[in-house]
XYZ file of C-alpha atoms in Angstrom:
394
model
C 0.017 0.035 0.005
C 2.835 2.378 0.904
C 4.687 1.538 -2.451
C 1.348 2.256 -4.382
C 0.985 5.655 -2.576
C 4.647 6.565 -3.308
C 4.238 5.592 -6.904
C 1.114 7.720 -7.239
C 2.937 10.555 -5.480
C 5.825 10.372 -7.868
C 3.495 10.171 -10.878
C 1.612 13.191 -9.599
C 4.805 15.122 -9.082
C 6.082 14.448 -12.703
C 2.639 15.484 -13.972
C 2.813 18.689 -12.144
C 6.203 19.458 -13.472
C 5.069 18.565 -17.016
C 1.972 20.848 -16.676
C 4.152 23.794 -15.331
C 6.583 23.444 -18.226
C 3.705 23.323 -20.733
C 2.237 26.440 -19.116
C 5.454 28.316 -19.328
C 6.093 27.081 -22.964
C 2.577 28.241 -23.981
C 3.101 31.675 -22.463
C 6.482 32.025 -24.102
C 4.952 31.255 -27.474
C 2.317 33.887 -27.000
C 4.840 36.566 -25.943
C 7.371 35.833 -28.689
C 5.215 35.003 -31.655
C 1.742 36.578 -31.061
C 2.752 39.958 -29.531
C 0.666 42.094 -31.734
C -2.769 42.903 -30.198
C -6.048 42.421 -32.057
C -6.900 45.369 -34.185
C -9.859 47.488 -33.234
C -11.707 46.611 -36.568
C -10.859 42.830 -36.104
C -13.583 40.641 -37.733
C -12.553 37.067 -37.849
C -14.347 34.636 -40.211
C -13.447 31.564 -38.124
C -12.322 31.132 -34.499
C -10.963 28.044 -32.660
C -11.209 27.712 -28.922
C -9.108 24.957 -27.244
C -10.295 23.589 -23.898
C -8.849 20.180 -23.195
C -9.635 19.448 -19.611
C -12.443 17.861 -17.790
C -16.339 18.069 -18.005
C -16.835 20.620 -15.261
C -13.940 22.783 -16.527
C -15.492 22.849 -19.921
C -18.787 23.849 -18.638
C -17.244 26.668 -16.717
C -15.698 27.816 -20.129
C -19.047 28.016 -21.876
C -19.491 31.765 -21.376
C -16.403 32.297 -23.631
C -18.292 31.036 -26.578
C -21.375 33.181 -25.707
C -19.344 36.379 -25.611
C -17.342 35.494 -28.777
C -20.616 34.984 -30.660
C -21.837 38.445 -29.366
C -18.671 40.059 -30.337
C -18.364 38.368 -33.666
C -21.935 37.428 -34.834
C -20.888 36.397 -38.270
C -17.891 34.224 -37.300
C -17.832 30.433 -37.234
C -16.922 29.326 -33.693
C -15.235 25.949 -33.497
C -14.072 24.092 -30.340
C -11.293 21.587 -29.758
C -11.900 19.460 -26.642
C -11.842 15.854 -25.375
C -14.437 13.235 -26.345
C -15.742 13.273 -22.678
C -16.771 16.933 -23.066
C -17.879 17.033 -26.767
C -21.646 16.831 -25.902
C -21.288 19.983 -23.788
C -20.295 22.017 -26.791
C -22.194 20.256 -29.491
C -25.406 21.495 -28.036
C -24.172 25.006 -27.295
C -26.186 27.451 -29.359
C -23.011 29.547 -30.181
C -20.736 26.721 -31.313
C -20.696 25.808 -35.017
C -18.391 22.704 -34.894
C -16.583 20.551 -32.323
C -13.341 18.850 -33.003
C -12.004 16.266 -30.465
C -8.662 15.614 -29.261
C -7.950 13.403 -26.160
C -4.911 14.930 -24.528
C -2.726 12.389 -22.729
C -2.516 14.914 -19.765
C -6.385 15.020 -19.223
C -7.617 11.542 -20.486
C -9.315 9.731 -17.590
C -11.385 7.296 -19.845
C -10.624 5.711 -23.138
C -7.365 6.239 -24.967
C -5.371 9.374 -25.563
C -5.045 10.577 -29.205
C -1.907 9.028 -30.787
C 0.923 11.122 -32.332
C -0.185 10.090 -35.778
C -3.726 11.194 -35.189
C -2.397 14.430 -33.636
C -0.499 15.136 -36.901
C -3.537 14.591 -38.842
C -5.452 16.941 -36.642
C -2.759 19.534 -37.066
C -3.169 19.270 -40.841
C -6.939 19.553 -40.525
C -6.730 22.736 -38.421
C -4.355 24.292 -40.954
C -6.904 23.473 -43.708
C -9.531 25.381 -41.783
C -7.593 28.651 -42.051
C -8.618 30.041 -38.573
C -8.181 33.791 -37.953
C -7.952 33.464 -34.241
C -7.057 30.815 -31.634
C -8.181 31.076 -28.096
C -6.210 28.716 -25.924
C -7.927 28.184 -22.517
C -6.225 24.904 -21.497
C -3.686 23.296 -23.818
C -1.093 20.540 -23.697
C 2.436 20.449 -25.245
C 1.097 19.278 -28.594
C -1.331 22.069 -29.057
C 1.382 24.492 -27.954
C 3.306 23.130 -30.890
C 0.283 23.884 -33.112
C 0.598 27.413 -32.110
C 4.378 27.422 -32.565
C 3.695 26.114 -36.119
C 1.383 28.973 -36.823
C -2.126 27.388 -37.144
C -3.599 30.819 -36.811
C -2.154 34.333 -37.332
C -3.745 35.653 -34.068
C -3.765 33.863 -30.708
C -5.049 34.610 -27.133
C -3.586 32.481 -24.407
C -4.775 32.081 -20.780
C -1.301 30.627 -19.967
C 0.377 33.994 -20.630
C -1.969 35.600 -18.066
C -1.394 32.793 -15.556
C 2.460 32.946 -15.779
C 2.474 36.781 -15.600
C 0.105 36.627 -12.591
C 2.540 34.164 -10.836
C 5.391 36.698 -11.421
C 3.410 39.386 -9.618
C 1.865 41.203 -12.640
C -1.799 40.962 -11.884
C -3.748 39.859 -14.943
C -6.949 38.273 -13.659
C -9.842 40.344 -12.426
C -11.122 37.615 -10.188
C -10.352 34.161 -8.743
C -13.196 32.060 -10.267
C -12.600 30.026 -13.339
C -15.332 31.732 -15.367
C -13.666 35.017 -14.681
C -10.323 33.856 -15.564
C -11.437 32.357 -18.900
C -13.231 35.593 -19.732
C -10.174 37.654 -18.777
C -8.507 36.079 -21.813
C -10.992 37.963 -24.053
C -11.297 40.930 -21.746
C -7.547 41.661 -21.987
C -7.745 41.571 -25.803
C -10.527 44.146 -25.913
C -13.431 41.716 -26.451
C -16.456 42.640 -24.303
C -17.572 39.922 -21.839
C -21.042 40.895 -20.514
C -22.190 37.279 -20.347
C -21.111 35.375 -17.092
C -23.346 32.357 -16.873
C -22.644 28.869 -17.985
C -24.784 27.130 -20.525
C -25.998 23.598 -21.365
C -29.021 23.671 -23.649
C -31.991 21.407 -22.931
C -34.628 21.192 -25.711
C -38.231 20.513 -25.487
C -37.593 17.039 -26.775
C -35.149 16.518 -23.995
C -37.661 17.735 -21.333
C -40.341 15.360 -22.818
C -37.815 12.507 -22.582
C -37.024 13.220 -18.879
C -40.743 13.537 -18.068
C -41.414 10.149 -19.647
C -38.463 8.608 -18.065
C -39.460 9.760 -14.653
C -42.953 8.544 -15.359
C -41.568 5.061 -16.073
C -39.986 5.048 -12.596
C -43.495 6.016 -11.122
C -42.109 9.361 -9.830
C -44.904 11.622 -8.691
C -44.251 15.077 -10.145
C -46.342 16.722 -7.532
C -43.645 15.972 -4.910
C -40.086 17.265 -4.946
C -37.596 15.425 -7.097
C -34.038 15.664 -5.656
C -31.043 14.540 -7.708
C -28.026 13.398 -5.619
C -24.609 12.597 -6.962
C -22.469 10.912 -4.299
C -19.623 10.163 -6.699
C -16.379 11.605 -7.978
C -13.462 10.494 -10.025
C -11.294 11.671 -6.985
C -12.245 9.525 -3.850
C -11.299 12.207 -1.347
C -13.901 14.537 -2.839
C -16.674 12.138 -1.871
C -18.881 12.814 1.127
C -19.333 9.908 3.688
C -21.898 7.321 2.499
C -23.509 7.116 5.880
C -24.269 10.836 5.849
C -25.627 10.730 2.355
C -28.004 7.902 3.572
C -29.025 9.859 6.670
C -29.600 13.175 4.579
C -31.622 11.271 1.925
C -33.731 9.644 4.633
C -34.406 13.103 6.128
C -35.449 14.505 2.688
C -37.973 11.758 2.338
C -39.326 11.953 5.803
C -39.492 15.741 6.237
C -39.903 16.997 2.667
C -41.823 14.193 1.078
C -38.980 14.041 -1.513
C -38.291 11.471 -4.175
C -34.596 10.672 -4.481
C -32.729 10.097 -7.675
C -29.168 8.965 -7.251
C -27.245 9.909 -10.367
C -23.807 9.230 -11.762
C -21.880 7.011 -14.167
C -21.816 3.216 -14.198
C -18.553 3.047 -12.196
C -20.326 4.880 -9.365
C -23.127 2.250 -8.972
C -21.302 0.451 -6.016
C -21.107 3.865 -4.163
C -24.867 4.388 -4.650
C -25.731 0.737 -3.763
C -23.818 1.140 -0.579
C -25.775 4.229 0.445
C -29.081 2.711 -0.550
C -28.193 -0.291 1.796
C -27.741 2.068 4.785
C -31.115 3.800 4.197
C -34.603 3.056 5.701
C -36.541 4.393 2.572
C -36.590 3.435 -1.085
C -34.787 5.461 -3.673
C -34.074 5.317 -7.365
C -30.562 4.564 -8.682
C -30.227 5.736 -12.339
C -26.463 5.880 -12.405
C -25.184 4.595 -15.787
C -28.651 4.626 -17.352
C -28.509 8.030 -19.019
C -26.330 9.857 -21.457
C -25.000 13.213 -20.535
C -27.834 15.089 -22.349
C -30.376 12.882 -20.698
C -28.854 13.426 -17.340
C -28.914 17.263 -18.014
C -32.624 17.046 -18.992
C -33.434 15.115 -15.659
C -31.485 17.655 -13.670
C -33.336 20.510 -15.486
C -36.717 19.200 -14.159
C -35.448 18.284 -10.715
C -36.178 20.721 -7.837
C -32.729 20.571 -6.356
C -29.394 18.892 -6.947
C -26.989 17.942 -4.152
C -23.636 16.374 -4.688
C -19.887 16.444 -4.493
C -17.509 18.841 -6.377
C -17.782 17.145 -9.910
C -19.012 17.511 -13.411
C -22.663 16.709 -12.587
C -22.694 19.482 -10.148
C -21.622 22.043 -12.782
C -24.144 20.475 -15.229
C -27.080 20.942 -12.685
C -26.007 24.690 -12.327
C -25.700 25.118 -16.103
C -29.288 23.947 -16.638
C -30.585 26.382 -14.006
C -31.289 23.791 -11.121
C -30.872 24.941 -7.513
C -27.430 23.413 -6.629
C -25.644 22.554 -3.482
C -22.105 21.572 -3.868
C -20.017 19.772 -1.181
C -16.366 20.629 -1.085
C -13.405 19.117 0.715
C -9.946 19.218 -0.975
C -11.361 21.410 -3.844
C -11.699 25.183 -3.859
C -15.206 26.604 -3.960
C -13.891 30.160 -4.272
C -12.375 29.164 -7.699
C -14.678 26.161 -8.777
C -18.040 26.888 -7.325
C -20.994 26.249 -9.511
C -22.164 29.336 -11.280
C -25.690 30.683 -10.795
C -27.943 32.706 -8.529
C -29.443 29.492 -7.017
C -26.074 27.800 -6.214
C -24.699 27.193 -2.712
C -21.414 25.464 -1.533
C -20.381 23.857 1.738
C -16.786 23.602 2.921
C -16.023 23.012 6.591
C -12.212 22.446 6.737
C -11.401 26.079 6.247
C -7.838 25.907 7.594
C -6.916 23.248 5.057
C -5.856 24.817 1.748
C -7.326 23.277 -1.501
C -5.038 20.348 -2.423
C -4.677 17.926 -5.407
C -3.721 14.868 -3.197
C -5.239 11.473 -3.847
C -5.234 10.607 -0.161
C -5.930 12.936 2.688
C -3.376 13.299 5.514
C -6.205 13.821 7.976
C -7.469 10.247 7.597
C -9.562 7.886 5.412
C -12.519 10.298 4.970
C -10.372 13.320 4.935
C -11.775 16.882 5.125
C -15.073 15.803 3.572
C -15.918 14.147 6.875
C -16.049 17.571 8.388
C -19.330 18.209 6.716
C -22.190 17.149 8.930
C -25.720 16.294 7.815
C -26.923 19.237 9.796
C -24.776 21.613 7.620
C -26.441 20.390 4.492
C -30.032 20.577 6.034
C -29.284 24.071 7.327
C -27.979 25.221 3.866
C -31.056 23.692 2.143
C -33.376 25.403 4.610
C -31.707 28.766 4.503
C -31.761 28.702 0.708
C -35.454 27.956 0.770
C -35.195 25.665 -2.250
C -38.034 23.326 -1.050
C -41.325 23.933 0.581
C -42.091 22.303 3.934
C -43.836 18.961 3.852
C -47.257 20.404 4.830
C -47.263 23.322 2.221
C -48.349 23.077 -1.375
C -45.839 21.500 -3.640
C -45.258 23.265 -6.985
C -45.530 20.811 -10.043
C -42.182 21.254 -11.792
C -43.514 19.686 -15.060
C -43.166 21.844 -18.090
């Protein structure tokens, strides 16, 4: 066990070094090869935005596309992202085309794009003749694309990050959406749109309504979506507390609980259900991302760990409560007027560790069931059990 942890620690150290070097290289390419600012009359015909990291991060970058569309209404907006995030941008109303590239740095599932396929991608991008590239999160291969002049103009978040590290303030805020938009703002592109976006169509809403009907969900009672999973184990709240909280929701709010997630998270949900007194529905692994978004859209509240589904719930406008431990809610909180976060280990800085030095359950164990109940009650997201329940059907 000790050897496994040491190996994981070593792997993480090399990954951090690699990412830092990539960040510096990307900034250097920007400073030395793309020094000329965008002209005031700049009107690109085609723009490429690169965002290679994970689902939640890509959702937090969606305002960039909304603002680019407003600034350049006649331009084609293309995105380069991982296959895991493709669906987020395919349905975005301001994105014309999505290209996929699975970076070896960010690939959690499936296989990373090979060098041969990467070279083909480079030739494809050259053929598109982009006027502007906006690099929000790159790897060393896409930095090489910039070095080989895929576009004549480039805006790079890495350049702002490195300058910030050296004491030259470049960001107007801490949150990821703000930092992404600062890439445009610094180039003179207006950024009035701050909210994240995931589009749910009427067809999606009908599917979700029919799906809930097949589970005999009574839409006159609150529907609560709970996501107890996370790809990072120390970001998960304690199963016993999820079970206690879900039982409280059913007993005190007449709620109907939908546990959501991916197929790999079914054992986590099964454990929670085994600890409960009441019956709940486990739909993990039974929906696509778009279907999950449509279910979250018609749910009354979402409660879950710091993860992609949490950001998805916020992006479709669902009242959201995010539970944070090693993560940083100041920087990565869900975006929206009806979003709340809970983090109780305030003296512990956000960390990227895979195991917590404070014990098996780590700082997530500092969050009590009473904390989540108090947040839910204070936000007034649900009526009391004896008051009239609003039908959320569309």
